[in-house]
PDB file of C-alpha atoms in Angstrom:
ATOM      1  CA  MET A   1     -23.461  11.502  21.387  1.00 52.00           C
ATOM      2  CA  SER A   2     -19.126  11.496  21.892  1.00 58.00           C
ATOM      3  CA  PRO A   3     -17.477  14.073  19.880  1.00 64.00           C
ATOM      4  CA  PRO A   4     -15.826  12.537  17.130  1.00 73.00           C
ATOM      5  CA  ARG A   5     -11.936  11.668  17.068  1.00 84.00           C
ATOM      6  CA  ALA A   6      -9.013  13.918  16.063  1.00 90.00           C
ATOM      7  CA  LEU A   7      -7.297  13.834  12.978  1.00 93.00           C
ATOM      8  CA  ARG A   8      -3.610  12.968  14.013  1.00 95.00           C
ATOM      9  CA  VAL A   9      -2.064  14.242  11.651  1.00 96.00           C
ATOM     10  CA  ALA A  10       2.398  14.735  11.529  1.00 97.00           C
ATOM     11  CA  VAL A  11       4.907  16.940   9.738  1.00 98.00           C
ATOM     12  CA  CYS A  12       7.623  16.191   8.463  1.00 97.00           C
ATOM     13  CA  ASP A  13       9.477  19.072   6.421  1.00 97.00           C
ATOM     14  CA  ASP A  14      13.635  19.802   6.766  1.00 96.00           C
ATOM     15  CA  GLU A  15      12.873  23.607   7.400  1.00 95.00           C
ATOM     16  CA  ALA A  16      12.468  24.406  11.143  1.00 96.00           C
ATOM     17  CA  PRO A  17      10.063  28.158  10.019  1.00 96.00           C
ATOM     18  CA  ALA A  18       8.170  25.082   7.463  1.00 95.00           C
ATOM     19  CA  ARG A  19       7.766  22.523  10.308  1.00 96.00           C
ATOM     20  CA  SER A  20       6.528  25.678  12.442  1.00 96.00           C
ATOM     21  CA  ARG A  21       4.107  27.097  10.167  1.00 95.00           C
ATOM     22  CA  LEU A  22       1.802  23.389   9.125  1.00 96.00           C
ATOM     23  CA  ARG A  23       1.741  23.140  12.890  1.00 96.00           C
ATOM     24  CA  GLU A  24      -0.163  27.154  13.038  1.00 96.00           C
ATOM     25  CA  LEU A  25      -2.398  26.593   9.342  1.00 96.00           C
ATOM     26  CA  LEU A  26      -3.023  23.267  11.602  1.00 96.00           C
ATOM     27  CA  ALA A  27      -4.509  24.864  14.858  1.00 95.00           C
ATOM     28  CA  ASP A  28      -6.406  26.725  12.835  1.00 94.00           C
ATOM     29  CA  CYS A  29      -8.203  24.579  11.103  1.00 92.00           C
ATOM     30  CA  ALA A  30      -8.676  23.055  13.898  1.00 87.00           C
ATOM     31  CA  ALA A  31     -11.580  25.309  15.012  1.00 87.00           C
ATOM     32  CA  SER A  32     -13.787  23.461  11.368  1.00 90.00           C
ATOM     33  CA  MET A  33     -12.208  19.889  12.964  1.00 91.00           C
ATOM     34  CA  PRO A  34     -10.725  18.723  15.884  1.00 92.00           C
ATOM     35  CA  VAL A  35      -6.638  18.036  15.068  1.00 94.00           C
ATOM     36  CA  ASP A  36      -3.792  16.370  16.573  1.00 95.00           C
ATOM     37  CA  VAL A  37       0.063  16.800  16.039  1.00 96.00           C
ATOM     38  CA  VAL A  38       1.149  13.501  17.459  1.00 97.00           C
ATOM     39  CA  GLY A  39       4.436  15.208  15.775  1.00 97.00           C
ATOM     40  CA  GLU A  40       7.008  15.969  13.844  1.00 97.00           C
ATOM     41  CA  ALA A  41      10.057  15.218  11.483  1.00 98.00           C
ATOM     42  CA  ALA A  42      12.655  16.705   9.852  1.00 97.00           C
ATOM     43  CA  SER A  43      13.740  14.050   7.659  1.00 97.00           C
ATOM     44  CA  GLY A  44      12.276  11.133   5.865  1.00 96.00           C
ATOM     45  CA  VAL A  45      14.394   9.286   8.512  1.00 96.00           C
ATOM     46  CA  GLN A  46      12.928  10.517  10.930  1.00 97.00           C
ATOM     47  CA  LEU A  47       9.287  10.279  10.571  1.00 97.00           C
ATOM     48  CA  LEU A  48       8.964   6.800   9.580  1.00 96.00           C
ATOM     49  CA  ALA A  49      10.386   6.011  13.764  1.00 95.00           C
ATOM     50  CA  LEU A  50       8.147   9.492  14.830  1.00 97.00           C
ATOM     51  CA  LEU A  51       5.494   6.481  13.298  1.00 96.00           C
ATOM     52  CA  GLN A  52       6.188   3.726  14.070  1.00 94.00           C
ATOM     53  CA  GLU A  53       6.020   5.225  18.126  1.00 93.00           C
ATOM     54  CA  CYS A  54       2.882   6.554  17.592  1.00 93.00           C
ATOM     55  CA  GLU A  55       0.262   5.783  14.353  1.00 93.00           C
ATOM     56  CA  ALA A  56      -1.016   8.892  12.595  1.00 95.00           C
ATOM     57  CA  ASP A  57      -4.228   9.432   9.673  1.00 93.00           C
ATOM     58  CA  VAL A  58      -2.538  11.744   7.552  1.00 93.00           C
ATOM     59  CA  VAL A  59       1.728  12.475   6.600  1.00 94.00           C
ATOM     60  CA  LEU A  60       2.255  16.339   6.174  1.00 95.00           C
ATOM     61  CA  LEU A  61       4.816  15.329   3.913  1.00 94.00           C
ATOM     62  CA  ASP A  62       7.070  17.660   1.449  1.00 93.00           C
ATOM     63  CA  VAL A  63       8.687  16.030  -1.263  1.00 90.00           C
ATOM     64  CA  ARG A  64      12.111  17.875  -1.783  1.00 90.00           C
ATOM     65  CA  MET A  65      13.796  16.737   1.500  1.00 92.00           C
ATOM     66  CA  PRO A  66      17.909  16.480   1.256  1.00 92.00           C
ATOM     67  CA  GLY A  67      18.771  12.888   0.928  1.00 90.00           C
ATOM     68  CA  MET A  68      15.053  10.395   1.017  1.00 93.00           C
ATOM     69  CA  ASP A  69      12.187  12.680  -0.524  1.00 91.00           C
ATOM     70  CA  GLY A  70       8.750  12.550   0.244  1.00 90.00           C
ATOM     71  CA  LEU A  71       8.138   9.766  -1.718  1.00 88.00           C
ATOM     72  CA  GLU A  72      10.721   7.567  -0.962  1.00 91.00           C
ATOM     73  CA  THR A  73       9.602   8.402   1.742  1.00 93.00           C
ATOM     74  CA  ALA A  74       6.146   7.125   1.009  1.00 90.00           C
ATOM     75  CA  ARG A  75       7.033   4.967  -0.190  1.00 89.00           C
ATOM     76  CA  HIS A  76       8.473   2.976   3.120  1.00 93.00           C
ATOM     77  CA  LEU A  77       5.585   4.031   4.700  1.00 92.00           C
ATOM     78  CA  GLY A  78       3.215   2.245   2.595  1.00 88.00           C
ATOM     79  CA  LYS A  79       5.255  -0.410   3.924  1.00 89.00           C
ATOM     80  CA  LEU A  80       3.862  -0.091   8.136  1.00 91.00           C
ATOM     81  CA  ALA A  81       1.578  -1.578   9.496  1.00 88.00           C
ATOM     82  CA  ARG A  82      -1.360   0.855   9.276  1.00 89.00           C
ATOM     83  CA  PRO A  83      -0.128   2.868   6.738  1.00 89.00           C
ATOM     84  CA  PRO A  84      -1.345   6.809   6.846  1.00 91.00           C
ATOM     85  CA  ARG A  85      -3.407   9.191   4.223  1.00 90.00           C
ATOM     86  CA  VAL A  86      -0.335  10.590   3.148  1.00 90.00           C
ATOM     87  CA  ILE A  87      -0.576  15.051   2.014  1.00 91.00           C
ATOM     88  CA  PHE A  88       2.515  15.570   0.367  1.00 90.00           C
ATOM     89  CA  ALA A  89       3.692  20.114   0.032  1.00 91.00           C
ATOM     90  CA  THR A  90       5.887  20.758  -2.802  1.00 87.00           C
ATOM     91  CA  ALA A  91       6.927  23.864  -4.160  1.00 84.00           C
ATOM     92  CA  PHE A  92       5.506  24.819  -8.326  1.00 69.00           C
ATOM     93  CA  ASP A  93       7.109  22.383  -9.918  1.00 72.00           C
ATOM     94  CA  ALA A  94       5.059  21.411 -13.574  1.00 69.00           C
ATOM     95  CA  HIS A  95       5.709  18.138 -14.177  1.00 63.00           C
ATOM     96  CA  ALA A  96       5.458  17.170  -9.644  1.00 70.00           C
ATOM     97  CA  VAL A  97       2.536  18.815 -10.850  1.00 74.00           C
ATOM     98  CA  ASN A  98       0.883  17.206 -13.186  1.00 73.00           C
ATOM     99  CA  ALA A  99       1.616  13.808 -12.541  1.00 70.00           C
ATOM    100  CA  PHE A 100       0.393  14.499  -8.452  1.00 76.00           C
ATOM    101  CA  GLU A 101      -2.729  15.539 -10.724  1.00 73.00           C
ATOM    102  CA  LEU A 102      -2.422  12.594 -13.173  1.00 62.00           C
ATOM    103  CA  GLN A 103      -2.458   9.959 -10.050  1.00 64.00           C
ATOM    104  CA  ALA A 104      -5.354  11.364  -7.995  1.00 60.00           C
ATOM    105  CA  VAL A 105      -1.887  12.117  -5.175  1.00 77.00           C
ATOM    106  CA  ASP A 106      -3.116  14.811  -3.235  1.00 85.00           C
ATOM    107  CA  TYR A 107      -0.010  18.025  -2.886  1.00 87.00           C
ATOM    108  CA  LEU A 108      -0.354  21.204  -1.094  1.00 89.00           C
ATOM    109  CA  LEU A 109       1.140  23.919  -3.351  1.00 90.00           C
ATOM    110  CA  LYS A 110       4.236  26.376  -1.347  1.00 90.00           C
ATOM    111  CA  PRO A 111       3.383  28.114   0.178  1.00 92.00           C
ATOM    112  CA  ILE A 112       0.740  26.833   1.789  1.00 93.00           C
ATOM    113  CA  ARG A 113      -2.219  28.327   2.605  1.00 94.00           C
ATOM    114  CA  GLY A 114      -5.211  27.848   5.373  1.00 94.00           C
ATOM    115  CA  GLU A 115      -7.988  27.499   3.114  1.00 94.00           C
ATOM    116  CA  ARG A 116      -6.137  24.150   0.321  1.00 93.00           C
ATOM    117  CA  LEU A 117      -5.101  22.632   4.040  1.00 95.00           C
ATOM    118  CA  LEU A 118      -8.415  22.394   5.046  1.00 94.00           C
ATOM    119  CA  GLU A 119     -10.345  21.866   2.608  1.00 91.00           C
ATOM    120  CA  ALA A 120      -7.627  18.262   1.699  1.00 91.00           C
ATOM    121  CA  LEU A 121      -8.019  16.790   5.303  1.00 92.00           C
ATOM    122  CA  LEU A 122     -12.364  17.712   5.210  1.00 89.00           C
ATOM    123  CA  ARG A 123     -11.478  14.883   2.186  1.00 84.00           C
ATOM    124  CA  LEU A 124      -8.644  13.113   3.249  1.00 81.00           C
ATOM    125  CA  ARG A 125     -11.264  10.041   4.585  1.00 67.00           C
ATOM    126  CA  SER A 126     -12.619   9.776   1.156  1.00 65.00           C
ATOM    127  CA  LEU A 127      -9.196   8.672  -0.250  1.00 66.00           C
ATOM    128  CA  GLU A 128      -7.446   5.678  -0.272  1.00 66.00           C
ATOM    129  CA  PRO A 129      -2.722   5.454   0.132  1.00 68.00           C
ATOM    130  CA  ALA A 130      -1.315   6.397  -3.076  1.00 68.00           C
ATOM    131  CA  PRO A 131       0.261   2.392  -4.068  1.00 67.00           C
ATOM    132  CA  ARG A 132       3.660   2.244  -3.918  1.00 69.00           C
ATOM    133  CA  GLU A 133       3.999   1.193  -7.765  1.00 72.00           C
ATOM    134  CA  VAL A 134       2.473   4.860  -8.199  1.00 74.00           C
ATOM    135  CA  LEU A 135       4.656   5.719  -6.048  1.00 75.00           C
ATOM    136  CA  ARG A 136       7.030   4.852  -8.317  1.00 75.00           C
ATOM    137  CA  GLU A 137       5.502   6.463 -11.510  1.00 75.00           C
ATOM    138  CA  ILE A 138       5.597   9.078 -10.230  1.00 77.00           C
ATOM    139  CA  SER A 139       9.227   9.339  -9.155  1.00 75.00           C
ATOM    140  CA  PRO A 140      11.612   6.420 -10.730  1.00 73.00           C
ATOM    141  CA  ALA A 141      14.586   7.789  -9.568  1.00 85.00           C
ATOM    142  CA  PRO A 142      16.664   4.911  -7.481  1.00 93.00           C
ATOM    143  CA  ARG A 143      15.576   4.958  -3.436  1.00 94.00           C
ATOM    144  CA  THR A 144      18.275   6.143  -1.449  1.00 96.00           C
ATOM    145  CA  HIS A 145      17.809   3.069   1.965  1.00 97.00           C
ATOM    146  CA  LEU A 146      15.227   0.295   1.100  1.00 97.00           C
ATOM    147  CA  SER A 147      12.402  -0.983   3.484  1.00 95.00           C
ATOM    148  CA  VAL A 148      12.057  -3.788   5.786  1.00 94.00           C
ATOM    149  CA  PRO A 149       9.966  -5.587   8.096  1.00 89.00           C
ATOM    150  CA  GLU A 150      11.145  -7.295  11.405  1.00 85.00           C
ATOM    151  CA  ARG A 151       8.840  -7.939  13.807  1.00 81.00           C
ATOM    152  CA  GLY A 152       6.053  -5.324  13.272  1.00 80.00           C
ATOM    153  CA  ARG A 153       8.494  -2.867  12.701  1.00 90.00           C
ATOM    154  CA  VAL A 154      10.176  -1.140   9.567  1.00 94.00           C
ATOM    155  CA  LEU A 155      13.847  -1.666   9.487  1.00 95.00           C
ATOM    156  CA  LEU A 156      15.528   1.300   6.917  1.00 96.00           C
ATOM    157  CA  VAL A 157      19.781  -0.560   4.738  1.00 97.00           C
ATOM    158  CA  PRO A 158      21.615   2.108   3.585  1.00 97.00           C
ATOM    159  CA  VAL A 159      21.143   1.453  -0.444  1.00 97.00           C
ATOM    160  CA  ALA A 160      25.200   2.154   0.403  1.00 97.00           C
ATOM    161  CA  ASP A 161      25.524  -0.105   3.190  1.00 97.00           C
ATOM    162  CA  ILE A 162      24.040  -3.007   0.936  1.00 98.00           C
ATOM    163  CA  LEU A 163      27.262  -5.872  -0.162  1.00 98.00           C
ATOM    164  CA  TYR A 164      24.887  -7.988  -2.550  1.00 98.00           C
ATOM    165  CA  LEU A 165      21.235  -8.569  -3.907  1.00 98.00           C
ATOM    166  CA  ARG A 166      20.137 -12.825  -3.919  1.00 98.00           C
ATOM    167  CA  ALA A 167      17.030 -13.980  -4.962  1.00 97.00           C
ATOM    168  CA  GLU A 168      15.914 -16.683  -2.188  1.00 92.00           C
ATOM    169  CA  LEU A 169      12.522 -18.285  -4.417  1.00 87.00           C
ATOM    170  CA  LYS A 170      10.003 -15.017  -4.852  1.00 89.00           C
ATOM    171  CA  TYR A 171      12.210 -13.593  -2.052  1.00 95.00           C
ATOM    172  CA  VAL A 172      15.524 -10.965  -1.997  1.00 97.00           C
ATOM    173  CA  ILE A 173      18.500 -11.309   1.124  1.00 97.00           C
ATOM    174  CA  VAL A 174      19.580  -7.913   1.138  1.00 98.00           C
ATOM    175  CA  ARG A 175      23.385  -8.361   2.917  1.00 98.00           C
ATOM    176  CA  THR A 176      25.825  -5.584   5.427  1.00 97.00           C
ATOM    177  CA  ALA A 177      28.885  -6.313   6.674  1.00 95.00           C
ATOM    178  CA  SER A 178      26.635  -7.283   9.588  1.00 93.00           C
ATOM    179  CA  ALA A 179      23.796  -8.784   8.550  1.00 94.00           C
ATOM    180  CA  GLU A 180      21.602 -10.699   5.978  1.00 96.00           C
ATOM    181  CA  HIS A 181      17.315  -8.827   5.495  1.00 96.00           C
ATOM    182  CA  LEU A 182      15.544 -10.797   4.377  1.00 95.00           C
ATOM    183  CA  VAL A 183      12.803  -8.100   0.643  1.00 95.00           C
ATOM    184  CA  GLU A 184       9.412  -9.370  -1.190  1.00 92.00           C
ATOM    185  CA  ASP A 185      10.365  -8.209  -4.135  1.00 92.00           C
ATOM    186  CA  SER A 186      12.312  -9.558  -7.738  1.00 94.00           C
ATOM    187  CA  LEU A 187      16.053  -9.567  -8.693  1.00 96.00           C
ATOM    188  CA  VAL A 188      15.473  -8.697 -11.828  1.00 96.00           C
ATOM    189  CA  ARG A 189      12.852  -5.192 -10.944  1.00 94.00           C
ATOM    190  CA  LEU A 190      16.140  -4.503  -8.047  1.00 96.00           C
ATOM    191  CA  GLU A 191      19.139  -4.282 -10.805  1.00 96.00           C
ATOM    192  CA  GLN A 192      16.522  -2.215 -12.607  1.00 95.00           C
ATOM    193  CA  GLU A 193      16.395   0.321 -10.595  1.00 95.00           C
ATOM    194  CA  PHE A 194      19.658   0.259  -9.572  1.00 96.00           C
ATOM    195  CA  GLU A 195      21.684  -0.457 -12.532  1.00 94.00           C
ATOM    196  CA  ALA A 196      23.960   2.241 -11.999  1.00 94.00           C
ATOM    197  CA  SER A 197      25.380   0.982  -8.670  1.00 95.00           C
ATOM    198  CA  PHE A 198      24.571  -2.699  -8.516  1.00 96.00           C
ATOM    199  CA  ILE A 199      26.048  -5.511 -11.345  1.00 94.00           C
ATOM    200  CA  ARG A 200      25.367  -9.124 -12.501  1.00 94.00           C
ATOM    201  CA  ILE A 201      27.596 -11.732 -11.943  1.00 94.00           C
ATOM    202  CA  HIS A 202      25.150 -14.758 -11.527  1.00 94.00           C
ATOM    203  CA  ARG A 203      21.312 -14.611 -11.819  1.00 94.00           C
ATOM    204  CA  SER A 204      20.921 -15.187  -8.408  1.00 96.00           C
ATOM    205  CA  TYR A 205      23.732 -12.562  -7.426  1.00 97.00           C
ATOM    206  CA  LEU A 206      23.396  -8.576  -8.133  1.00 97.00           C
ATOM    207  CA  VAL A 207      26.833  -7.182  -6.706  1.00 97.00           C
ATOM    208  CA  ALA A 208      27.320  -2.665  -5.039  1.00 97.00           C
ATOM    209  CA  LYS A 209      30.116  -1.910  -7.399  1.00 94.00           C
ATOM    210  CA  ARG A 210      31.774   0.027  -4.521  1.00 95.00           C
ATOM    211  CA  HIS A 211      31.796  -2.830  -2.352  1.00 96.00           C
ATOM    212  CA  LEU A 212      33.506  -4.970  -5.779  1.00 95.00           C
ATOM    213  CA  ALA A 213      36.899  -5.218  -5.157  1.00 93.00           C
ATOM    214  CA  GLY A 214      37.654  -8.366  -8.032  1.00 91.00           C
ATOM    215  CA  PHE A 215      37.379 -11.815  -9.358  1.00 90.00           C
ATOM    216  CA  GLU A 216      39.524 -15.551  -9.166  1.00 87.00           C
ATOM    217  CA  ARG A 217      39.930 -18.378 -10.406  1.00 84.00           C
ATOM    218  CA  ASN A 218      38.265 -21.266  -9.224  1.00 77.00           C
ATOM    219  CA  GLY A 219      37.900 -24.438 -11.027  1.00 61.00           C
ATOM    220  CA  GLU A 220      35.389 -25.079  -7.680  1.00 57.00           C
ATOM    221  CA  ASP A 221      32.513 -22.584  -6.762  1.00 51.00           C
ATOM    222  CA  GLY A 222      30.654 -21.795  -9.345  1.00 51.00           C
ATOM    223  CA  ASP A 223      29.774 -22.544 -13.357  1.00 64.00           C
ATOM    224  CA  SER A 224      32.793 -20.236 -14.735  1.00 67.00           C
ATOM    225  CA  GLY A 225      35.906 -21.413 -13.564  1.00 81.00           C
ATOM    226  CA  TRP A 226      35.370 -17.868 -11.668  1.00 89.00           C
ATOM    227  CA  VAL A 227      34.504 -15.791  -7.991  1.00 91.00           C
ATOM    228  CA  ALA A 228      33.353 -12.889  -6.907  1.00 93.00           C
ATOM    229  CA  VAL A 229      35.211 -10.753  -3.819  1.00 94.00           C
ATOM    230  CA  VAL A 230      33.569  -8.367  -2.039  1.00 96.00           C
ATOM    231  CA  LYS A 231      35.329  -5.520  -0.157  1.00 95.00           C
ATOM    232  CA  GLY A 232      34.614  -7.227   3.759  1.00 91.00           C
ATOM    233  CA  LEU A 233      33.056 -10.709   3.092  1.00 94.00           C
ATOM    234  CA  PRO A 234      34.884 -13.736   3.713  1.00 93.00           C
ATOM    235  CA  GLU A 235      33.183 -15.970   1.250  1.00 92.00           C
ATOM    236  CA  ARG A 236      33.673 -15.631  -2.639  1.00 93.00           C
ATOM    237  CA  LEU A 237      30.093 -15.240  -5.448  1.00 94.00           C
ATOM    238  CA  PRO A 238      29.950 -16.967  -7.817  1.00 93.00           C
ATOM    239  CA  VAL A 239      29.576 -16.196 -10.835  1.00 92.00           C
ATOM    240  CA  SER A 240      28.082 -17.810 -13.738  1.00 90.00           C
ATOM    241  CA  ARG A 241      29.533 -19.100 -17.816  1.00 88.00           C
ATOM    242  CA  ARG A 242      27.491 -15.761 -19.360  1.00 88.00           C
ATOM    243  CA  GLN A 243      29.116 -13.233 -16.794  1.00 87.00           C
ATOM    244  CA  ALA A 244      33.449 -14.700 -17.432  1.00 83.00           C
ATOM    245  CA  PRO A 245      33.753 -11.929 -19.359  1.00 85.00           C
ATOM    246  CA  LEU A 246      32.880  -9.589 -17.271  1.00 80.00           C
ATOM    247  CA  ALA A 247      36.297 -10.984 -14.690  1.00 76.00           C
ATOM    248  CA  ARG A 248      38.084 -11.624 -17.073  1.00 76.00           C
ATOM    249  CA  ALA A 249      37.758  -7.672 -18.639  1.00 77.00           C
ATOM    250  CA  PHE A 250      38.153  -6.388 -14.426  1.00 72.00           C
ATOM    251  CA  GLY A 251      41.126  -4.307 -14.432  1.00 49.00           C
ATOM    252  CA  ARG A 252      41.781  -5.915 -10.261  1.00 46.00           C
ATOM    253  CA  MET A 253      41.532  -9.476 -10.968  1.00 44.00           C
ATOM    254  CA  ARG A 254      43.707 -12.187  -9.887  1.00 44.00           C
ATOM    255  CA  PRO A 255      44.946 -14.819 -12.099  1.00 41.00           C
TER     256      PRO A 255
END
């Protein structure tokens, strides 16, 4: 009988000593079960890039990282063709721990003990990847990136780079200064998530506030007589009658 395949593990933590400690603990676990560390990453962006070059069965993922935190990272990992299981690592946080336990999401408390890590790895095959809806409930904070499946890979688009979002049937077109991307999502749900940074100008359009230059009078485009001007974008976007008061009140509107 051939020996069991080693469990492929990726490690993600923004602190190098923490990654080194996890490698040591995983080496200790190898005495009880075969483990292969396929790589490590210092951020969620690095982790996603790593896992598109090599597969992992499980990711040991720090929750608190600057920029994209571990919970958001796990949501993007779910878009991969073969999403890994995720075991979160967190310093004691009663709210986070309660949320993990309520949703049956596996986690390790820092400082991580070797026997607890081994226990988590041994029961891993009986766990299913946490659905993105569950991760959204645990951490409802707006994402820093949108993940776009393209040609068998997952592209991360920084929310700060998005000029506008446009509904297109059951999809949403994500427009940046250099490209358009298609995501399967609801414009209404995206509006709820990003209400602090995007504004609705039309039933089909959300515009990033930071990229909105103002409004212009235009009797031909839109049904309100107004169009939106977006920085760095040659075309004008329609403004609905319902949103016309927004255009009139905007401090930088043009006559």
